[in-house]
Coordinates of C-alpha atoms in Angstrom, one line a residue:
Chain A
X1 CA 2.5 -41.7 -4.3
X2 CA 0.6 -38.8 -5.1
X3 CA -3.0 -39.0 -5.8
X4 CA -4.1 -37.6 -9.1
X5 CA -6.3 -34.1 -8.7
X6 CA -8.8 -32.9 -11.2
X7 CA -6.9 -29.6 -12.8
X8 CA -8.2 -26.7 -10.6
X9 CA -11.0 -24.5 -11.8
X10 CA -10.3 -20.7 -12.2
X11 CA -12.6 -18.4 -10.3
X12 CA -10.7 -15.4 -10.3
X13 CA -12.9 -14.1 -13.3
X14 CA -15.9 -13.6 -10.9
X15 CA -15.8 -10.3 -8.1
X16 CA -15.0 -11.0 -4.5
X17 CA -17.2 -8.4 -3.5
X18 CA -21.1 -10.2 -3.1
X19 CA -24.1 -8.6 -4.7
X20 CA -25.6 -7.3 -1.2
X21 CA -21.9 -5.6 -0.5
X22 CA -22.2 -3.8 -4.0
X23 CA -25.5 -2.9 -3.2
X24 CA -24.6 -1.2 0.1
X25 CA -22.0 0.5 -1.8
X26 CA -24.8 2.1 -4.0
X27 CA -26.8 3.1 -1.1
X28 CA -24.0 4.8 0.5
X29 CA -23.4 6.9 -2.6
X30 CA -27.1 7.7 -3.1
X31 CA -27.4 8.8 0.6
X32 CA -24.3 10.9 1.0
X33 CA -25.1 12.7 -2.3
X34 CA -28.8 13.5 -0.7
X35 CA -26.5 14.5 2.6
X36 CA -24.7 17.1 0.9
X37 CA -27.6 18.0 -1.8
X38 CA -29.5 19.1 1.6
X39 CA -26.5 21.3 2.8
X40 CA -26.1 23.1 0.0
X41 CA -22.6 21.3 -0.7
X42 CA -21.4 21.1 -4.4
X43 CA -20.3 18.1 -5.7
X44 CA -17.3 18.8 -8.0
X45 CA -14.9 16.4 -10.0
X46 CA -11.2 17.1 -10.5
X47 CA -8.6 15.1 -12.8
X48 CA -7.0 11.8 -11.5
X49 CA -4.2 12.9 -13.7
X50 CA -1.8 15.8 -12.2
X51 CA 1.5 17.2 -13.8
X52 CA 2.4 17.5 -10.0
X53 CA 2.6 15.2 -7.2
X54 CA 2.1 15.3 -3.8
X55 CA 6.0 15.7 -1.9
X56 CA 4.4 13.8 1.3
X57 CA 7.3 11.1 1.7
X58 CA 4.6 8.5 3.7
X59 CA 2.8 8.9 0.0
X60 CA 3.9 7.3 -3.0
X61 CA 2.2 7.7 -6.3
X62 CA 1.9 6.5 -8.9
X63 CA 2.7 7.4 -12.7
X64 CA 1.5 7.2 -16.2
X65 CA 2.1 8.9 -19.1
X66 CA -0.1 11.1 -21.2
X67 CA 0.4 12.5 -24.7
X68 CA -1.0 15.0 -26.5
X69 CA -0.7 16.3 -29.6
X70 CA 2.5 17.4 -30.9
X71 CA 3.9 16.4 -27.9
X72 CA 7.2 14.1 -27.7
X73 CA 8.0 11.0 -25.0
X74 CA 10.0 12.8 -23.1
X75 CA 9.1 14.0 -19.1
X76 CA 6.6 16.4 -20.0
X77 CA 4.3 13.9 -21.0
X78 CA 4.0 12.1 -17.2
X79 CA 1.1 12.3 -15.2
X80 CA 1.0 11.3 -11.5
X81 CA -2.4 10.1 -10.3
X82 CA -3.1 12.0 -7.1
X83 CA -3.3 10.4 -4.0
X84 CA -6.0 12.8 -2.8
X85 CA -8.0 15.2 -4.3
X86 CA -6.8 18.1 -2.2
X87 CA -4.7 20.9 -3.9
X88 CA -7.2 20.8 -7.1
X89 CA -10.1 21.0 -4.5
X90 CA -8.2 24.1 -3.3
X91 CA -8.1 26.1 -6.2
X92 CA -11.4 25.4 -6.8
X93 CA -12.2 27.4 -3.1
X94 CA -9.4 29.9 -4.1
X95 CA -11.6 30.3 -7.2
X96 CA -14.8 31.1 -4.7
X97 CA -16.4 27.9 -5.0
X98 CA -18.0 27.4 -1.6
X99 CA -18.3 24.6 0.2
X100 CA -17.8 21.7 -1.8
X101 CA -17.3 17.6 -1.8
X102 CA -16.1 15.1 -4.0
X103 CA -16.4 11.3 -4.3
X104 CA -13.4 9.6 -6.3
X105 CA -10.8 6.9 -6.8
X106 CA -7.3 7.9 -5.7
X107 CA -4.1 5.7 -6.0
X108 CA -0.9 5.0 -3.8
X109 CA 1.6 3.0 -4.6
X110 CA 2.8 -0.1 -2.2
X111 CA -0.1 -0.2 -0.1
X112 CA -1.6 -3.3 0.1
X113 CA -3.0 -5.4 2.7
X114 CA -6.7 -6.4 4.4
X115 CA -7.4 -2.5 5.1
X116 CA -5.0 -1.2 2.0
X117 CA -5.8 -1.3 -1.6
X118 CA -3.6 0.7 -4.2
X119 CA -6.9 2.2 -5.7
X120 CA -9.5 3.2 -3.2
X121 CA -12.4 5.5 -3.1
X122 CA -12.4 9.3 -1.1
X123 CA -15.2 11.1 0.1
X124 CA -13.0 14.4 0.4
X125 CA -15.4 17.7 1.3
X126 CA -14.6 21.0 2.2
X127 CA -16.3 24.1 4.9
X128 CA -15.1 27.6 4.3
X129 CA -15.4 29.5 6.9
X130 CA -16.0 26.6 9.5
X131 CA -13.7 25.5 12.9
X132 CA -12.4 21.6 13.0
X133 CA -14.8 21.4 15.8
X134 CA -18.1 22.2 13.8
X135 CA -16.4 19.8 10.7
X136 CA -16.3 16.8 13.5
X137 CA -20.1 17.9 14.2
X138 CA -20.8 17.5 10.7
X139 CA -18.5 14.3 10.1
X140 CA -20.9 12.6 12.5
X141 CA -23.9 13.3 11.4
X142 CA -22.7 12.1 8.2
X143 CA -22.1 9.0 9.6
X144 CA -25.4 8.5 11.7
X145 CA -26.9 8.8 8.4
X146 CA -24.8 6.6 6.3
X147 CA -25.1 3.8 8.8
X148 CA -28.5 4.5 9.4
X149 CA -27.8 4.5 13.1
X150 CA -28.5 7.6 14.8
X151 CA -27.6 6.5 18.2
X152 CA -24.1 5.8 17.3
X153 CA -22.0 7.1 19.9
X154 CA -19.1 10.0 19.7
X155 CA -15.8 10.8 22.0
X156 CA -12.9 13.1 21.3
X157 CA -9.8 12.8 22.5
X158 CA -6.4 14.5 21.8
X159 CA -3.7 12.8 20.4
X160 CA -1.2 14.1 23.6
X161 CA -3.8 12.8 26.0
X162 CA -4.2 9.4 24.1
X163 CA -0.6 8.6 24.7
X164 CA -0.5 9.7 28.3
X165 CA -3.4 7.5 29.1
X166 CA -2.2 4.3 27.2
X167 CA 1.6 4.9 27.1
X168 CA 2.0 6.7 30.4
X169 CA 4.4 9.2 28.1
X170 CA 4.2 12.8 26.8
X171 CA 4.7 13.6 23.0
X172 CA 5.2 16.9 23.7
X173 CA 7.8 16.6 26.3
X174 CA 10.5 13.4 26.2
X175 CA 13.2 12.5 24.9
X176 CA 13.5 11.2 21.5
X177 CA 16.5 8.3 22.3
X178 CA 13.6 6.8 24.8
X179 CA 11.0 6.0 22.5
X180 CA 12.6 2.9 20.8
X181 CA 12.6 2.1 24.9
X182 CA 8.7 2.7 25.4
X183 CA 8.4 0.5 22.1
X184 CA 10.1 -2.6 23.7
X185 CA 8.6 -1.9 27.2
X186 CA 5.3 -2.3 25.9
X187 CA 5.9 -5.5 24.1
X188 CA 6.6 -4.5 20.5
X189 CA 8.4 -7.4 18.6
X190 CA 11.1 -6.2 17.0
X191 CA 11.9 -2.8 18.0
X192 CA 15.0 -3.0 19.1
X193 CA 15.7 -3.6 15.8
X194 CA 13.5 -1.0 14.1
X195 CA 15.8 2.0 12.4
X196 CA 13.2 5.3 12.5
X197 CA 12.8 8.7 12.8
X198 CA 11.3 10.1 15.6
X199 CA 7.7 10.3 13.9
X200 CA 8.4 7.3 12.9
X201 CA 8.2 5.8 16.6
X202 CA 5.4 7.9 17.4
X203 CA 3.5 6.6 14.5
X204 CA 4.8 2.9 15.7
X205 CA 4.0 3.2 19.2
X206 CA 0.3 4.4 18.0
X207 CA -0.8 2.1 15.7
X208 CA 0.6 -0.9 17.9
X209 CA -0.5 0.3 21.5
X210 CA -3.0 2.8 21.0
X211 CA -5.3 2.7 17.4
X212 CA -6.8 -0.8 18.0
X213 CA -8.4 -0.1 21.5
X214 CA -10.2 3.1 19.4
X215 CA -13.7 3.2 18.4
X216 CA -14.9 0.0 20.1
X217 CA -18.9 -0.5 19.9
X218 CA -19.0 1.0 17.2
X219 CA -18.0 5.1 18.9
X220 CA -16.9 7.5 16.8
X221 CA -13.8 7.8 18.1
X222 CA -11.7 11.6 16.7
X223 CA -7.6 12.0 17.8
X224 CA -7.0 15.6 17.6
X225 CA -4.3 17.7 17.6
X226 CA -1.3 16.0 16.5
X227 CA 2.4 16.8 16.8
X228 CA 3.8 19.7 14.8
X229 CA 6.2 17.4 12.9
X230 CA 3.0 15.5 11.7
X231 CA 1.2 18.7 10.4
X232 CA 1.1 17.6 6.7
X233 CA -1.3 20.7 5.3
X234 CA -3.0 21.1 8.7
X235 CA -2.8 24.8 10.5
X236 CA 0.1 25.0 13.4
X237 CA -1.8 26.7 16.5
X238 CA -0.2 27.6 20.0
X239 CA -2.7 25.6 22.5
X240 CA -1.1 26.6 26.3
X241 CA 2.3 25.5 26.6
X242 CA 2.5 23.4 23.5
X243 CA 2.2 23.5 19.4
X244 CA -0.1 21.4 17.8
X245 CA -1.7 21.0 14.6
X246 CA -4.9 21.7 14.1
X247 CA -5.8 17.9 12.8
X248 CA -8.5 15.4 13.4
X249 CA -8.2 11.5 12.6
X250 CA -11.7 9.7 12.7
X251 CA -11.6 5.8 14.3
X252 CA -14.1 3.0 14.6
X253 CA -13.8 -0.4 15.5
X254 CA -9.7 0.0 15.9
X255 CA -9.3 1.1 11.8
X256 CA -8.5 4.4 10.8
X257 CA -11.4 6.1 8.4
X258 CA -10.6 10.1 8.0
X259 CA -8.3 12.7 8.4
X260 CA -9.2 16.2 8.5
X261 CA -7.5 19.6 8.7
X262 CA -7.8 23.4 9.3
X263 CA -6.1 24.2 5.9
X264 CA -3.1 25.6 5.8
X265 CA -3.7 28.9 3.8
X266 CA 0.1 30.3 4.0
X267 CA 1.5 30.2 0.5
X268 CA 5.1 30.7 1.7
X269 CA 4.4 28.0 4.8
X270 CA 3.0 25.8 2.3
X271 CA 5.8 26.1 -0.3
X272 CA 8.7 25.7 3.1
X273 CA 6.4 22.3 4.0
X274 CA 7.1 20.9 0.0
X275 CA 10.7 21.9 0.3
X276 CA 11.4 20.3 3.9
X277 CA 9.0 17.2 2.3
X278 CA 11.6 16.8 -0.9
X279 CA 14.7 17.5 1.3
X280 CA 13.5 14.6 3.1
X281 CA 12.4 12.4 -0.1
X282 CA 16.3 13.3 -1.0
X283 CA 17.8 11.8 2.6
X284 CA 15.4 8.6 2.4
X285 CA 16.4 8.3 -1.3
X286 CA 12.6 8.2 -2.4
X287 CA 12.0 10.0 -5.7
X288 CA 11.8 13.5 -6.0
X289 CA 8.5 14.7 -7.4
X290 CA 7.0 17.9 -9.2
X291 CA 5.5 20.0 -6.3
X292 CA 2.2 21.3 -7.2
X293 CA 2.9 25.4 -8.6
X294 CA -0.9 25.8 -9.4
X295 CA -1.5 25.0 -5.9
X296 CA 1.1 27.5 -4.5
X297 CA -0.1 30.3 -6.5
X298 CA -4.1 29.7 -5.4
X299 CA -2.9 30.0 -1.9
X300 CA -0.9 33.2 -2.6
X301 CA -4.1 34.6 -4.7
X302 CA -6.3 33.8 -1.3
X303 CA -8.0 30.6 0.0
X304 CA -10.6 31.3 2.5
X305 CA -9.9 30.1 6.1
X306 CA -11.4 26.5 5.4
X307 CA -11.8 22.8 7.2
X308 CA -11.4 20.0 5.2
X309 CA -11.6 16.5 5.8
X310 CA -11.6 13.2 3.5
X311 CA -12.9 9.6 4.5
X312 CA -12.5 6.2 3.7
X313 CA -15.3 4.5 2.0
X314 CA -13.7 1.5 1.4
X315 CA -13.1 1.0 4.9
X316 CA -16.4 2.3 6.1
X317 CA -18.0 0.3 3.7
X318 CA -16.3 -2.5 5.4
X319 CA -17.5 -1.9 8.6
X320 CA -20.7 -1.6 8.2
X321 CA -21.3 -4.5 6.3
X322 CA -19.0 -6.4 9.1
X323 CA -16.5 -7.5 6.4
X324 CA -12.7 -7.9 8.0
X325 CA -11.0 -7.4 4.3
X326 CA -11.3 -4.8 2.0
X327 CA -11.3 -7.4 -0.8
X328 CA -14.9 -8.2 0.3
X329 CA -16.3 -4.8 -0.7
X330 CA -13.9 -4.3 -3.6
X331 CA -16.1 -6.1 -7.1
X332 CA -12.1 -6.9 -8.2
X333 CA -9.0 -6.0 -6.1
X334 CA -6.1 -5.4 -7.9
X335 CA -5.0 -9.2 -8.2
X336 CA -8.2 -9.8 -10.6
X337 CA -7.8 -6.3 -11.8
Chain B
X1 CA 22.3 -15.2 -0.2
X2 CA 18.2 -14.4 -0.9
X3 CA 16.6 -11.2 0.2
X4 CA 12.8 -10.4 0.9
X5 CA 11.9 -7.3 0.9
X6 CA 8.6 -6.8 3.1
X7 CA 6.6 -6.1 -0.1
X8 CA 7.7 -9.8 -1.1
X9 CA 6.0 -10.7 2.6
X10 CA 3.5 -13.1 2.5
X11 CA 2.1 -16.9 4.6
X12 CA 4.3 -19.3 3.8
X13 CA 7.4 -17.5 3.2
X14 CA 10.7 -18.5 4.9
X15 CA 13.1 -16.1 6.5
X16 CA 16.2 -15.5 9.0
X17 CA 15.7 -14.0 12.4
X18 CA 18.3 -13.8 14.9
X19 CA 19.9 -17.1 13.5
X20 CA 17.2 -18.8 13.4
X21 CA 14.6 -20.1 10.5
X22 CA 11.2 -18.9 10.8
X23 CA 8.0 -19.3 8.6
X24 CA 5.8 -16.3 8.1
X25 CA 2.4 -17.4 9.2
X26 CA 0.5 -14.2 9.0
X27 CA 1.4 -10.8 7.4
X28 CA -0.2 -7.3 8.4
X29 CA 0.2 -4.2 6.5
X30 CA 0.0 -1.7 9.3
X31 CA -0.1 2.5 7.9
X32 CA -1.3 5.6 9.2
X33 CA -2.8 7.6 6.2
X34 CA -0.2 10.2 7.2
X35 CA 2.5 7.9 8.4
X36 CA 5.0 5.5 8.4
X37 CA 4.2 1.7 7.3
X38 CA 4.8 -1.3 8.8
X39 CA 4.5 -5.1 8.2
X40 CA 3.4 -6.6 11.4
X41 CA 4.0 -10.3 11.0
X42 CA 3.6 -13.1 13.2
X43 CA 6.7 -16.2 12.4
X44 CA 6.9 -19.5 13.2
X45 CA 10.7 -20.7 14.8
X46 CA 10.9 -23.6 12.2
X47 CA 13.5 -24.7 15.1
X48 CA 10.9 -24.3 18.6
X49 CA 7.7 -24.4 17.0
X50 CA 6.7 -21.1 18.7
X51 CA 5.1 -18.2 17.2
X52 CA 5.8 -14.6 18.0
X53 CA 4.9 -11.0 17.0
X54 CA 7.6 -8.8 15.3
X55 CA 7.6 -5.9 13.5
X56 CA 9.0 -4.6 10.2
X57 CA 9.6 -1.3 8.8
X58 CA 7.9 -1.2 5.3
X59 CA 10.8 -1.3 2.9
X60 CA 13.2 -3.5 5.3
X61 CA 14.7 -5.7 4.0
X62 CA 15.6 -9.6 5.4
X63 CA 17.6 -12.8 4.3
X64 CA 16.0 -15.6 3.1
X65 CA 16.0 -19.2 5.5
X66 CA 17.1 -22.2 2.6
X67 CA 14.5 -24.0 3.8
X68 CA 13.0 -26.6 1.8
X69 CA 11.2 -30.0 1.8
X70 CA 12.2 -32.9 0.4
X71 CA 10.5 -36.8 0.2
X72 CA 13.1 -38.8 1.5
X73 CA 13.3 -42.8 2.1
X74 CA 13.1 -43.5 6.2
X75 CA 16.1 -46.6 6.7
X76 CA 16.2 -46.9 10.2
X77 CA 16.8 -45.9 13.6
X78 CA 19.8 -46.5 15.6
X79 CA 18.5 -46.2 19.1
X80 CA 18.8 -42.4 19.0
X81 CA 19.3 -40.8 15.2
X82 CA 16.8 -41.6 12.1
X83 CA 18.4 -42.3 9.1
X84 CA 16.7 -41.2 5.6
X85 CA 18.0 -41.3 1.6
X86 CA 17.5 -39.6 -1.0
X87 CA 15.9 -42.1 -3.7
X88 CA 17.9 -40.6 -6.5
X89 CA 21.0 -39.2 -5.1
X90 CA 21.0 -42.3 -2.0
X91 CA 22.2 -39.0 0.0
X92 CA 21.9 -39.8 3.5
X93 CA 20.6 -37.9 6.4
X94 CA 20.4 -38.0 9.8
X95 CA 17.4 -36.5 11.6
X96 CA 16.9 -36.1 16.0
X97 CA 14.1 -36.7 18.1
X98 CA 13.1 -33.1 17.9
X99 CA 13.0 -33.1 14.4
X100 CA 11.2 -36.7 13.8
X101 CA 8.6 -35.3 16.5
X102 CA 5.6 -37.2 16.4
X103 CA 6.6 -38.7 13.0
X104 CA 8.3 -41.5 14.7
X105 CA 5.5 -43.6 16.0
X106 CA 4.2 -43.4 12.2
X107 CA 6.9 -44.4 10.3
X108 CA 8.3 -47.5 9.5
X109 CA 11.7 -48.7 7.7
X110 CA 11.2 -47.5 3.9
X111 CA 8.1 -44.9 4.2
X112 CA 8.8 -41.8 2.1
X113 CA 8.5 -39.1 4.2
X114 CA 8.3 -35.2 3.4
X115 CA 11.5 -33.7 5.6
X116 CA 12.1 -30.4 5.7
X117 CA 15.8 -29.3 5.4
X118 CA 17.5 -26.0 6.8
X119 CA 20.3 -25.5 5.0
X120 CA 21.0 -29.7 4.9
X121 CA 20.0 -30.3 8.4
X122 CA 16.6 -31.6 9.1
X123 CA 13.9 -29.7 11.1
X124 CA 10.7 -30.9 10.6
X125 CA 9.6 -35.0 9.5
X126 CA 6.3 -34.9 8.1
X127 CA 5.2 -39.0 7.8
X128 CA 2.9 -39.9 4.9
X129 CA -0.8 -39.5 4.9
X130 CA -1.9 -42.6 4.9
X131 CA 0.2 -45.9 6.8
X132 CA -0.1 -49.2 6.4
X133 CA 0.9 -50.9 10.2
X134 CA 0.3 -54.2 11.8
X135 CA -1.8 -54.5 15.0
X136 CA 1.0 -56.0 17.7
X137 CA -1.7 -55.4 20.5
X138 CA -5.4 -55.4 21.0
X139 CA -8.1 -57.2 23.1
X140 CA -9.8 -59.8 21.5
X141 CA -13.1 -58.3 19.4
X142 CA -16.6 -59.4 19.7
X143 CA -17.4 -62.1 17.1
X144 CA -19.5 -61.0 14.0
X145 CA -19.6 -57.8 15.0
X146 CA -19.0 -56.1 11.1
X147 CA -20.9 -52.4 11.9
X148 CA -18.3 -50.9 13.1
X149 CA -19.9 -49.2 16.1
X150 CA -17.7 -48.8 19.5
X151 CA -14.1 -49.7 19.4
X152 CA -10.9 -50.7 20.7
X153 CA -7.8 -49.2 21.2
X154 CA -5.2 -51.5 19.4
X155 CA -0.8 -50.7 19.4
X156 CA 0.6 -50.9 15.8
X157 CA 3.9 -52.0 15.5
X158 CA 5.3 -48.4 14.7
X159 CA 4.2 -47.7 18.4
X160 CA 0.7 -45.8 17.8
X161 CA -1.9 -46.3 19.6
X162 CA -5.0 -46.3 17.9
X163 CA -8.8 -47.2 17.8
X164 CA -9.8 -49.6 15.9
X165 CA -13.6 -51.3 14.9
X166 CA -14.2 -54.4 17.4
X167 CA -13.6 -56.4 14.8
X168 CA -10.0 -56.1 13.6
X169 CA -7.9 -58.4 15.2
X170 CA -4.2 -59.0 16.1
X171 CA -1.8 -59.1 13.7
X172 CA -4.1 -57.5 11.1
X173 CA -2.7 -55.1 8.8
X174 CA -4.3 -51.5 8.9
X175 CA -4.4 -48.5 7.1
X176 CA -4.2 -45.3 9.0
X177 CA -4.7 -41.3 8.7
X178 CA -1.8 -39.8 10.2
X179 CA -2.8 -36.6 10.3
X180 CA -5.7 -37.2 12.2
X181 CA -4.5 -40.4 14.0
X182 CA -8.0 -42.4 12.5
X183 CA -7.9 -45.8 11.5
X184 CA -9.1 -46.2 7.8
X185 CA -9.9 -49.4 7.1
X186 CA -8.0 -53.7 6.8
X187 CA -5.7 -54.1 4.2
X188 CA -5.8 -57.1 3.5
X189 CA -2.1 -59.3 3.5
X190 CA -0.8 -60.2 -0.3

């Protein structure tokens, strides 16, 4: 027998996100727009809408289409959102804009989960003229402020000593058919099923063994200089005996919040990294996207020698109002959207 | 046979792992911004009962467990098997200790209980919320006591043991929460 229940009452009209949360929010953007005012940083706005996308196969995004006059429904009319601001950001510095920083929504396809939400906010800002090393500097300070902790600690590590130190292993130097072994040695459920490529076990390995243990108490926690093979639009630079790319990643509390690069500035580099990006859309059979021309040509025209980094406000948001889901700082996630 | 794709991932959902049927209890979506993703799950053997880590490749795919539940009529047990029905179909089905669990010192003949079936074979006997079982043992209460303060343990004739006010007595009839094991109140006999 099943006991009668009162029908159930529909709450998904209100935000999940409480008052004091989207007041925080506000306060974060007032205080990193006095931040940058200070600096002499111009904020800028570029268009979600792009007639290119970005070739990253770990990016998916997504699509709409756009129609203006005169125009017929056929492919010229679609639009990809971008998943960052970055190559219109870069013609703005081709273009001689200075240093410059932008606060916006971006979009990426299937990713969803307590620390993904298909639309999320990017503080993305930009130093000509300035190493990785002073951007990091700057990154913290930043932070300090938005927290309004000054005392919060800071530790830099590289990504080749992270794994040596947690994984006993050397990216630089092993042998690929090992790694699915590292991944069941170190208790991985799973693996020995997992098909990936060799990034791909790397990126495993790290987010399984290594990323939660980063940024505890609250220290700003920087991985720098990845593997080659995970360049993206980072800067390759010999460092001793081995590659890297010149690339931060910012933790706290075990979540990821930033990524940062010493731009690639090599038209021809850049246009190889789109082509090697699609060849390997093609393989996974992922859809092959319009690389971005504009961008191509600012970089052949000259962008200054720049570090660029972009941030997670979701996320950071998050942490510093202790909330363990993103939903609790979003006013309505994409389920009450 | 089913599919699930990871994206389709979620608590609740039933799905084959090295033979065996296992429900997802908890779902992670694990991505470096730069990176491959993953979905980091934690399953449930619907077979052992234990729970264990393992982890998915965003995209993956993996088949479906038929795994359902069903409210089927308990008939009897014949000194090692339970024997259920189906009220409509009058299907029978034979469930073993494993299964039946902690269901069996619940249940008596004609309950309707929720079983849950893996491909026809039961794994899991859920009893009902709420029993109604005769006391078959308890020490004799304290007269006039009504509050309800302090109690007793009493045996009901399923097998349970549980605690009872002082002033139930033997051979009273007694509702119980199974879920919690708490006695609920007298019933009193037709």
């Amino acid at each position: 027998m099943i006991p009668a229940i009162s029908p159930p009452i529909d709450h998904t009209w209100l935000p999940c996100a409480d008052l004091a949360t989207q007041r925080r929010r506000a306060q974060l953007y007032a205080d990193l727009r006095e931040f940058f005012a200070e600096r002499a940083v111009l904020e800028v706005e570029t268009p979600l809408l792009s007639r290119a996308a970005t070739t990253d196969p770990a990016l998916a995004s997504l699509m709409t289409q756009c129609h203006l006059p005169g125009q017929s429904n056929n492919e010229l009319a679609n639009y990809w959102l971008h998943t960052s601001p970055e190559f219109p950001m870069k013609r703005l510095l081709a273009a001689g804009s200075g240093a410059i920083y932008q606060v916006c929504k971006v979009f990426r396809d299937h990713e969803r989960g307590a620390r993904h939400h298909p639309e999320f906010t990017l503080l993305e800002w930009y130093r000509p003229d300035w190493t990785l090393a002073h951007l990091m500097d700057e990154m913290v300070e930043l932070l300090r402020t938005l927290w309004q902790r000054p005392d919060l600690p800071t530790k830099r590590y590289s990504y080749r000593a992270l794994f040596q130190q947690f994984l006993g292993i050397d990216p630089w130097h092993l042998k690929i058919e090992t790694l699915p072994h590292h991944a069941i040695a170190h208790g991985i459920g799973g693996a020995e099923t997992l098909e990936l490529t060799p990034d791909g076990w790397l990126d495993l390995l790290f987010t399984h063994c290594i990323e939660p243990h980063l940024g505890q108490m609250g220290c700003l926690t920087f991985v720098c200089d990845y593997p080659p093979s995970q360049a993206a639009l980072a800067r390759l630079n010999k460092d001793g005996d081995i590659t890297t790319a010149r690339r931060f990643e910012l933790y706290q509390y075990g979540m990821e919040l930033a990524n940062g690069f010493e731009e690639l500035t090599d038209a021809n580099e850049q246009q190889q990294r789109f082509q090697n990006d699609l060849q390997t859309r093609a393989e996974q059979n992922q859809l092959i996207v319009p690389m971005d021309t504009a961008l191509l040509q600012a970089l052949a025209d000259g962008l200054p020698n720049t570090a660029g980094v972009a941030l997670g406000i979701d996320r950071l948001l998050m942490l510093i109002t202790g909330k363990t889901t993103i939903d609790e700082v979003l006013a309505f996630p994409i389920e009450r959207a | 046979m089913a599919i699930y794709k990871t994206n389709e991932f979620k608590s609740g959902l039933k799905i084959m792992l090295d033979g065996d049927p296992y429900n997802i209890v908890e779902n992670e979506f694990v991505k470096p911004g730069k990176g491959q993703a993953f979905n980091r799950v934690r399953v449930k053997n619907l077979k052992t009962g234990r729970v264990v880590e393992r982890t998915f490749k965003s995209g993956d795919t993996v088949e479906a467990a038929d795994v359902m539940d069903t409210e089927l009529q308990y008939l009897y047990n014949d000194g090692e098997h339970w024997h259920f029905m189906h009220p409509e179909t009058f299907e029978q089905i034979t469930a073993d200790a494993p299964a039946v669990g902690d269901a069996t010192k619940w249940i008596k003949e004609q309950d309707m209980c929720s079983v849950t079936l893996w491909n026809g074979i039961p794994l899991n006997v859920e009893p009902p919320n709420f029993v109604v079982l005769k006391i078959t043992e308890t020490d004799p209460g304290v007269r006039g006591d009504t509050s309800g303060g302090g109690g007793k343990p009493a045996t009901l004739e399923s097998g349970a043991v549980v605690n009872v006010p002082l002033f139930v007595q033997l051979g009273e009839t007694i509702k119980v929460d199974t879920r919690t094991g708490t006695y609920v109140s007298r019933v009193k006999d037709e």
